[in-house]
XYZ file of C-alpha atoms in Angstrom:
416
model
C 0.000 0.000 0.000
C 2.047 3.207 -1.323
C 0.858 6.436 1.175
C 1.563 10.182 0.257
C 2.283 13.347 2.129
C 1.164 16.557 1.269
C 2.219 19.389 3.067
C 0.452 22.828 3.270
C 1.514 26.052 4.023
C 3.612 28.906 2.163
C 6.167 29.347 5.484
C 7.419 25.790 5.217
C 8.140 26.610 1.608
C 9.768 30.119 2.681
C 11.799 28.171 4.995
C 9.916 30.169 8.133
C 9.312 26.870 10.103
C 11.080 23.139 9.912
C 8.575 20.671 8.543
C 8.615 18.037 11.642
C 5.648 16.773 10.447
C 6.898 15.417 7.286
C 9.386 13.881 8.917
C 7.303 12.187 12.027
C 4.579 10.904 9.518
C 7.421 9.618 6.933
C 8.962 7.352 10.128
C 5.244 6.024 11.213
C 3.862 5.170 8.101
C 7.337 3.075 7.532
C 6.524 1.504 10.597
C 3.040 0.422 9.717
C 4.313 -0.681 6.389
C 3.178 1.815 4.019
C 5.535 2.541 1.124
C 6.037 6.632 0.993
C 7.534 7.151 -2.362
C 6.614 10.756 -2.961
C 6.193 13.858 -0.513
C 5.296 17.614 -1.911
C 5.330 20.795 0.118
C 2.735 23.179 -1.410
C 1.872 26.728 -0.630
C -1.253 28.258 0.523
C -2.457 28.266 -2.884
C -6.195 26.852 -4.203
C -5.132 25.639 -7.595
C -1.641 23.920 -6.689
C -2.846 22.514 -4.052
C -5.372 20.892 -6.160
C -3.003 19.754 -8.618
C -1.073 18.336 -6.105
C -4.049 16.295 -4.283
C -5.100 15.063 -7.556
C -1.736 13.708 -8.657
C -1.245 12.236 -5.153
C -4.847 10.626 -5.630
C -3.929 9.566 -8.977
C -0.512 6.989 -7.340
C -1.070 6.506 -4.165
C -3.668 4.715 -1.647
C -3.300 6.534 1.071
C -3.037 10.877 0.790
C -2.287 12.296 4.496
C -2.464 16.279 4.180
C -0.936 18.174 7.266
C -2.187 22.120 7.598
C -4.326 24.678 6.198
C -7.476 23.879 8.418
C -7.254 27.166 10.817
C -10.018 29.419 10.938
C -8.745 32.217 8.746
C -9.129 32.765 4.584
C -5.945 31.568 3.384
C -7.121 27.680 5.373
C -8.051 26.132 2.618
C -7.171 22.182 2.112
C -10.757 21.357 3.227
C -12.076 23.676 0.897
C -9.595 22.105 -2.492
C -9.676 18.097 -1.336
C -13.663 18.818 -1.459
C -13.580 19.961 -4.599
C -11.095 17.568 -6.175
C -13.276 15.085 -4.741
C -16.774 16.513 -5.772
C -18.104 16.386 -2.792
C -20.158 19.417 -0.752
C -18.853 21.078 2.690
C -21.655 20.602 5.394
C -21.355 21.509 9.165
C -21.057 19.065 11.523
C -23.157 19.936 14.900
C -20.583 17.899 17.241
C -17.398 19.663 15.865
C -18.973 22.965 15.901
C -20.140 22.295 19.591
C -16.498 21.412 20.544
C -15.584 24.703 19.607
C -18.314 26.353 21.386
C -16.723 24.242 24.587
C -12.645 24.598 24.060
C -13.681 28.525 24.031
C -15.415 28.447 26.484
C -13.314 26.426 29.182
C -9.879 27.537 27.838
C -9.992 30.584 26.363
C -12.799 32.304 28.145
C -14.402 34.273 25.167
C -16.872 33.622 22.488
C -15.663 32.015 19.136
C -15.769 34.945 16.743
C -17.039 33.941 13.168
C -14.676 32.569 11.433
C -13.940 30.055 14.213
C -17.226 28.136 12.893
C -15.228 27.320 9.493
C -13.698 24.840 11.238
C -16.732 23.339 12.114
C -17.406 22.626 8.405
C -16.601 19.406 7.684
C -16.827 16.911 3.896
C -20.077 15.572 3.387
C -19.815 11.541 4.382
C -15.805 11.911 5.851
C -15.407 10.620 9.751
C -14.514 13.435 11.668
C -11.590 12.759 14.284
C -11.928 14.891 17.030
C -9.223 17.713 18.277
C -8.798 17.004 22.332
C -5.712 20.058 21.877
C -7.213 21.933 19.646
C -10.057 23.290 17.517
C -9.398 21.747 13.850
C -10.504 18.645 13.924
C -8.823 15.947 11.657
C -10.985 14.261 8.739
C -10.940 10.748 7.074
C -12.514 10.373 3.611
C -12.867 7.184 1.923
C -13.107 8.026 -2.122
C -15.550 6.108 -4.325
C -12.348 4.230 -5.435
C -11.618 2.898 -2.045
C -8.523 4.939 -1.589
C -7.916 7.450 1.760
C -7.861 11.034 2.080
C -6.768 12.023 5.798
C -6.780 15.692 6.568
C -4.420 16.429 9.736
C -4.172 20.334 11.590
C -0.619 21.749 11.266
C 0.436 22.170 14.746
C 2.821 19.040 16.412
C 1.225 19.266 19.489
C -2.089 18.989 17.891
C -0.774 16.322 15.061
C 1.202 13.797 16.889
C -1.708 13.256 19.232
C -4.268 12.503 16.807
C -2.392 10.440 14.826
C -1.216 8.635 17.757
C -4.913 8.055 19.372
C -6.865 7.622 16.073
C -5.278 7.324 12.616
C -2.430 5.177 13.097
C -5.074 2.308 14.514
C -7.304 3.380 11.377
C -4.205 2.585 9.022
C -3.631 -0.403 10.781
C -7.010 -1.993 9.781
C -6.136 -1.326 6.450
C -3.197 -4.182 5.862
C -3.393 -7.305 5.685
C -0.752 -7.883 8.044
C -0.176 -7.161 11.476
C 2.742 -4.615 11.160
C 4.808 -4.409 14.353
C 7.720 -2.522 15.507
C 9.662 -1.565 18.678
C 12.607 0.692 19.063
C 15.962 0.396 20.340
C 17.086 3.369 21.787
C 21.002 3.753 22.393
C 22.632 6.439 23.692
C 25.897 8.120 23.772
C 26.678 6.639 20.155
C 26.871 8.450 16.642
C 24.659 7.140 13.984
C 27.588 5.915 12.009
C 29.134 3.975 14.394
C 25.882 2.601 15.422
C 25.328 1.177 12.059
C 28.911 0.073 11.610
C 28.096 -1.985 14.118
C 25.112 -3.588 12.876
C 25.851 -3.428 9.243
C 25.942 -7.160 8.650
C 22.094 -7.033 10.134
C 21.210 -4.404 8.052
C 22.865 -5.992 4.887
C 20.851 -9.428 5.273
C 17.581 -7.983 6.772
C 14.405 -9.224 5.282
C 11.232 -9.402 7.976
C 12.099 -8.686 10.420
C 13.754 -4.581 9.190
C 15.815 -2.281 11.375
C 16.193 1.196 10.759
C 18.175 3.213 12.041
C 17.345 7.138 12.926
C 20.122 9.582 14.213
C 18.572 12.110 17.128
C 20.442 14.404 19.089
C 22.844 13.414 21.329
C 21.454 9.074 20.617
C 20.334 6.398 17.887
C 17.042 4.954 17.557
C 16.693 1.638 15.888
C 13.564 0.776 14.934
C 12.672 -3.101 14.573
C 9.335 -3.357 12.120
C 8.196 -7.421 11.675
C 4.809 -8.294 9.192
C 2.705 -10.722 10.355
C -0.570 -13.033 10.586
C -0.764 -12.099 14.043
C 0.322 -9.481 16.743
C 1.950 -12.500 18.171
C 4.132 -13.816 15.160
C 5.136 -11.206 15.279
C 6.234 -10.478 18.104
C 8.154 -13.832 17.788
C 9.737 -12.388 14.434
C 11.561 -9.584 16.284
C 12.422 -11.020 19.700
C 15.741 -12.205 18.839
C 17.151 -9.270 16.508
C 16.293 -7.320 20.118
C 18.482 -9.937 21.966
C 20.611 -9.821 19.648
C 21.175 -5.489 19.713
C 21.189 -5.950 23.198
C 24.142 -8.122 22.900
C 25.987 -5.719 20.932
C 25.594 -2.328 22.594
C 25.105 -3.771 26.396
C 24.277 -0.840 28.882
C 24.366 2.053 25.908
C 20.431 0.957 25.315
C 18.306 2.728 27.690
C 14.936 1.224 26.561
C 12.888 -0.814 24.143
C 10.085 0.941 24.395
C 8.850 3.579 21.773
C 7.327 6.014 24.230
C 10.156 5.778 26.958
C 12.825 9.051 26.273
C 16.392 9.474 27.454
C 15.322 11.516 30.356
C 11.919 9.449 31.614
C 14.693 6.837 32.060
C 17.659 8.651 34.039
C 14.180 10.194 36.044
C 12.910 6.537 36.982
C 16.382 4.972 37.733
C 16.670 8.177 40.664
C 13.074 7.036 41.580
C 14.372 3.405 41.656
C 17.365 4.062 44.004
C 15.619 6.328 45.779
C 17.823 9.364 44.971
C 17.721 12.988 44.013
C 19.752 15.091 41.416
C 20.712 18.719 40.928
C 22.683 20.157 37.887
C 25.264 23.243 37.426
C 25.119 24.189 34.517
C 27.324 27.155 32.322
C 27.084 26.635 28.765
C 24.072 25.163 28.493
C 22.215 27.723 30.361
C 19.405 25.874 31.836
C 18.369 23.647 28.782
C 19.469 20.502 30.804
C 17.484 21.098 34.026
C 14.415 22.112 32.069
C 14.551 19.222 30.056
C 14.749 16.818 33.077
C 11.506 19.071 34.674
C 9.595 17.978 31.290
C 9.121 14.461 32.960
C 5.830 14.224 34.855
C 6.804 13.410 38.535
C 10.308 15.066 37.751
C 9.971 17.138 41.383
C 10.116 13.943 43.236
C 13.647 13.782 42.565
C 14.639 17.573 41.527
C 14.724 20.339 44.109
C 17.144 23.306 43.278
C 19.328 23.701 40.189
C 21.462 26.059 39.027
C 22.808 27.941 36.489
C 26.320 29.304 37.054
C 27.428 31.304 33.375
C 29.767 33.621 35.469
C 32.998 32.800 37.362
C 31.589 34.400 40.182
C 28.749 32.221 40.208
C 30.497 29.194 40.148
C 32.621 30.460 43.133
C 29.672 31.971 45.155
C 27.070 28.959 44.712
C 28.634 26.002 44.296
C 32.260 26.189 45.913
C 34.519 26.143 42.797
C 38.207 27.557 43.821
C 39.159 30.542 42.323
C 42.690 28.843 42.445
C 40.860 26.273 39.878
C 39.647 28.835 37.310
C 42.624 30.491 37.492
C 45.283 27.628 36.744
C 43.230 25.347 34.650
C 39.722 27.918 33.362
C 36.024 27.512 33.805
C 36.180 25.277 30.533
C 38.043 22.235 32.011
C 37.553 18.946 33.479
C 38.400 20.259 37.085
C 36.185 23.022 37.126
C 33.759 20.669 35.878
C 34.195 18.114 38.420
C 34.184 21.004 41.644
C 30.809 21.940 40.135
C 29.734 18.830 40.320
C 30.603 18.440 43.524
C 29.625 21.764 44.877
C 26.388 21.564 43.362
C 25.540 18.301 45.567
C 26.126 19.436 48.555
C 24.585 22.945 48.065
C 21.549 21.260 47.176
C 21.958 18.053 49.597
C 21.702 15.596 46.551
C 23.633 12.293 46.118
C 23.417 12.831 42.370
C 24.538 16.114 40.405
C 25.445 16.480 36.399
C 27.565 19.759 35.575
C 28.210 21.068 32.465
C 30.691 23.606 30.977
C 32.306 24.324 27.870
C 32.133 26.724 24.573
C 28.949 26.477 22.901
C 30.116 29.428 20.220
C 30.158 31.016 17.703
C 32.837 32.870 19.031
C 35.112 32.150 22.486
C 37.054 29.016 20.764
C 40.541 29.183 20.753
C 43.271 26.368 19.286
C 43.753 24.607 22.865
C 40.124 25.151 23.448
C 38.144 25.061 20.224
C 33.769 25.775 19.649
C 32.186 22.578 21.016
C 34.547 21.506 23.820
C 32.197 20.579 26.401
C 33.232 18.789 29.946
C 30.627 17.063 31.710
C 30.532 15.729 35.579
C 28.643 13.471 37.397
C 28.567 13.317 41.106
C 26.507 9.881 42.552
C 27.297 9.029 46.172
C 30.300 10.195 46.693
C 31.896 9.256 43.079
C 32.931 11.883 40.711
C 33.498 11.240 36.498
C 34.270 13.928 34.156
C 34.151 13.218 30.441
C 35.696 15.348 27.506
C 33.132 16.151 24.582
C 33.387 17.640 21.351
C 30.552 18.746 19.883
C 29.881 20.214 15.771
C 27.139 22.685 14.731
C 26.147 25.712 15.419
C 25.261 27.181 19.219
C 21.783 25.566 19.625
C 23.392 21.995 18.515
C 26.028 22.234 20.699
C 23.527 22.985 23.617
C 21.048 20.391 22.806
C 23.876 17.418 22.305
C 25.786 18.717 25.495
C 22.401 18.449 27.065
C 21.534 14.667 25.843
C 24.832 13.707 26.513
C 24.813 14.813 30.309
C 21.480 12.842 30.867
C 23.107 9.407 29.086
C 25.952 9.982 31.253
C 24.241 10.692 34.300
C 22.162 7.048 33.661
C 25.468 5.614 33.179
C 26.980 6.823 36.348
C 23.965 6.256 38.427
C 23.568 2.481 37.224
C 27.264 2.327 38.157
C 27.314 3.684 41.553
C 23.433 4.392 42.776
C 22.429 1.113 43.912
């Protein structure tokens, strides 16, 4: 079954915002099976768009069409896949009464009128229902038995609904029972990641592994076909074993919904410990992406951010004699902030981070993207030497994925 994505919307074709979308859609409908051979990025514009729905309709079984179902004129994919399919725009009473409701509890003001054009929905389509939102999503079956799913633009409105209602729609539609899980490894490249596995990769047939790089880890995701959820299931148990074997304690998880930091958060919970960070470089991106877990305040109860010198030496103990011999940017600095950071905030685990995130500040000793990162557990310090590539934001995030993996490390090493 051969799927297509269309995307809508003149800024991802000015370059004004990165088309996620296109990218999370591409990786599930691989995982259900679904051959994407084609995907188009087309502008807020009636009569492209409708070229481009018709030529998708015209090769493909399944069309999935992310954006241009807001509320204001230039919305208009509703409006074009209606007419390519000949088929009237009627409102649907339950959508526009969800409206009426999200207003009302969230936003605490009337709908004003163009807020009911969302509400209009195509005649015979089932209407998938927004719960972060007010677009809903819409699934029409043509006369020729092929799908046309219309999706809102937004992630956090996109990945939801596709999670609760059209991926199990998609999966009636096979034959097979498509299953995957995903190996997640961190602390490795993508390259050496499939260096390692490129005999597997080279004589896959069903079960398939792909790999995807992320920041800062490697996802491998491990797809089987079928008669049954349980075949399955059989199909990919011992290509898991088998990863396992090969990258040990550098897998945090085999489960897709399980990230980098719900893990380092549940092994604290586990030992029953807490963390703090001290963080320069980063600025703050590392702590706030541990407080993203729910329950995250069980284990977190001060952080800090220490750009400055002074900072270092005011709130978390770092000797001046330190910065002055060896600099903030080294692995003793980095391993005083560790420790002054758990015992200013009476944690047995810290993470620290410093280093030169860039553009500028690099020098030939110490170059853009040398990061040092400590962890304190229990009354064991590590420092480790990074060197990062990109610009400032990519340095950041990786610095910032990197401390968690190495914080899971050193608490699975010395935490119990």
């Amino acid at each position: 079954m051969v799927a297509e994505l269309i995307s809508v919307g003149t800024e991802i074709l000015l370059g004004n915002i990165t088309n996620t979308n296109a990218r999370y859609l591409a990786e599930e409908c691989a995982a259900l099976g679904l051959s994407c051979y084609t995907q188009v990025t087309v502008g807020d514009n009636p009569g492209r768009l409708e070229e481009a729905v018709a030529t998708a309709l015209s090769r493909s079984d399944v069309v999935i069409l992310t954006g241009g179902l807001g509320p204001t004129e230039d919305d208009l994919t509703k409006e074009t896949v209606a007419k390519v399919l000949g088929l009237p725009l009627v409102e649907d009473p339950h959508s526009r009464q969800r409206i009426e409701d999200y207003f009302k509890k969230g936003i605490h003001r009337p709908p004003t009128d163009n807020n009911w054009k969302q509400a209009m929905i195509i005649e015979g389509c089932q209407v998938v229902d927004n719960h972060n939102g007010t677009a809903p999503g819409l699934i029409v079956t043509t006369a020729g038995e092929k799908q046309v799913i219309l999706l809102p633009g937004p992630p956090g409105e996109l990945y939801p609904m596709f999670e609760e209602a059209i991926r199990p729609f998609l999966e009636k539609l096979t034959s097979q029972i498509i299953y995957s899980r995903t190996v997640k490894i961190g602390g490795m490249g993508e390259s050496y990641v499939a260096d390692q596995i490129q005999d597997l990769l080279e004589n896959q047939t069903n079960p398939t592994i792909a790999p995807y790089a992320k920041i800062g880890e490697v996802h491998l995701r491990v797809t089987a076909r079928a008669a049954t959820k349980k075949e399955a299931k059989k199909l990919i148990r011992p290509v898991i074993r088998e990863l396992k074997k090969r990258f040990g304690k550098s897998i945090y998880t085999t489960r897709n919904e399980v990230t980098l930091e719900d893990k380092f958060i549940s092994l604290l919970e586990k030992y029953g410990l807490t963390v703090t960070t001290a963080e320069s470089c980063s600025g703050g991106l590392l702590s706030g992406r541990l407080i993203n877990v729910a329950g995250a305040s069980d284990v977190i109860n001060r952080c800090f951010v220490t750009y400055a010198n002074e900072a270092k030496q005011d709130l978390l103990g770092v000797k001046n004699s330190t910065l002055r011999k060896y600099g903030a940017v080294s692995p003793q600095t980095a391993r005083e902030m560790a420790k002054g950071a758990a015992r200013a905030a009476k944690s047995q685990v810290a993470l620290s981070v410093t280093g030169i995130a860039g553009p500028g500040g690099g020098t030939s000793e110490k170059p853009v993207g040398l990061v040092y990162i400590g962890c304190y557990v229990k009354g064991h310090t590590e420092v480790i030497e990074c060197h990062f590539s990109g610009n400032r934001q990519k340095v950041r995030e990786g610095t910032v994925a990197r401390a968690i993996d190495f914080g899971r490390r050193c608490v699975m090493k010395y935490g119990k």
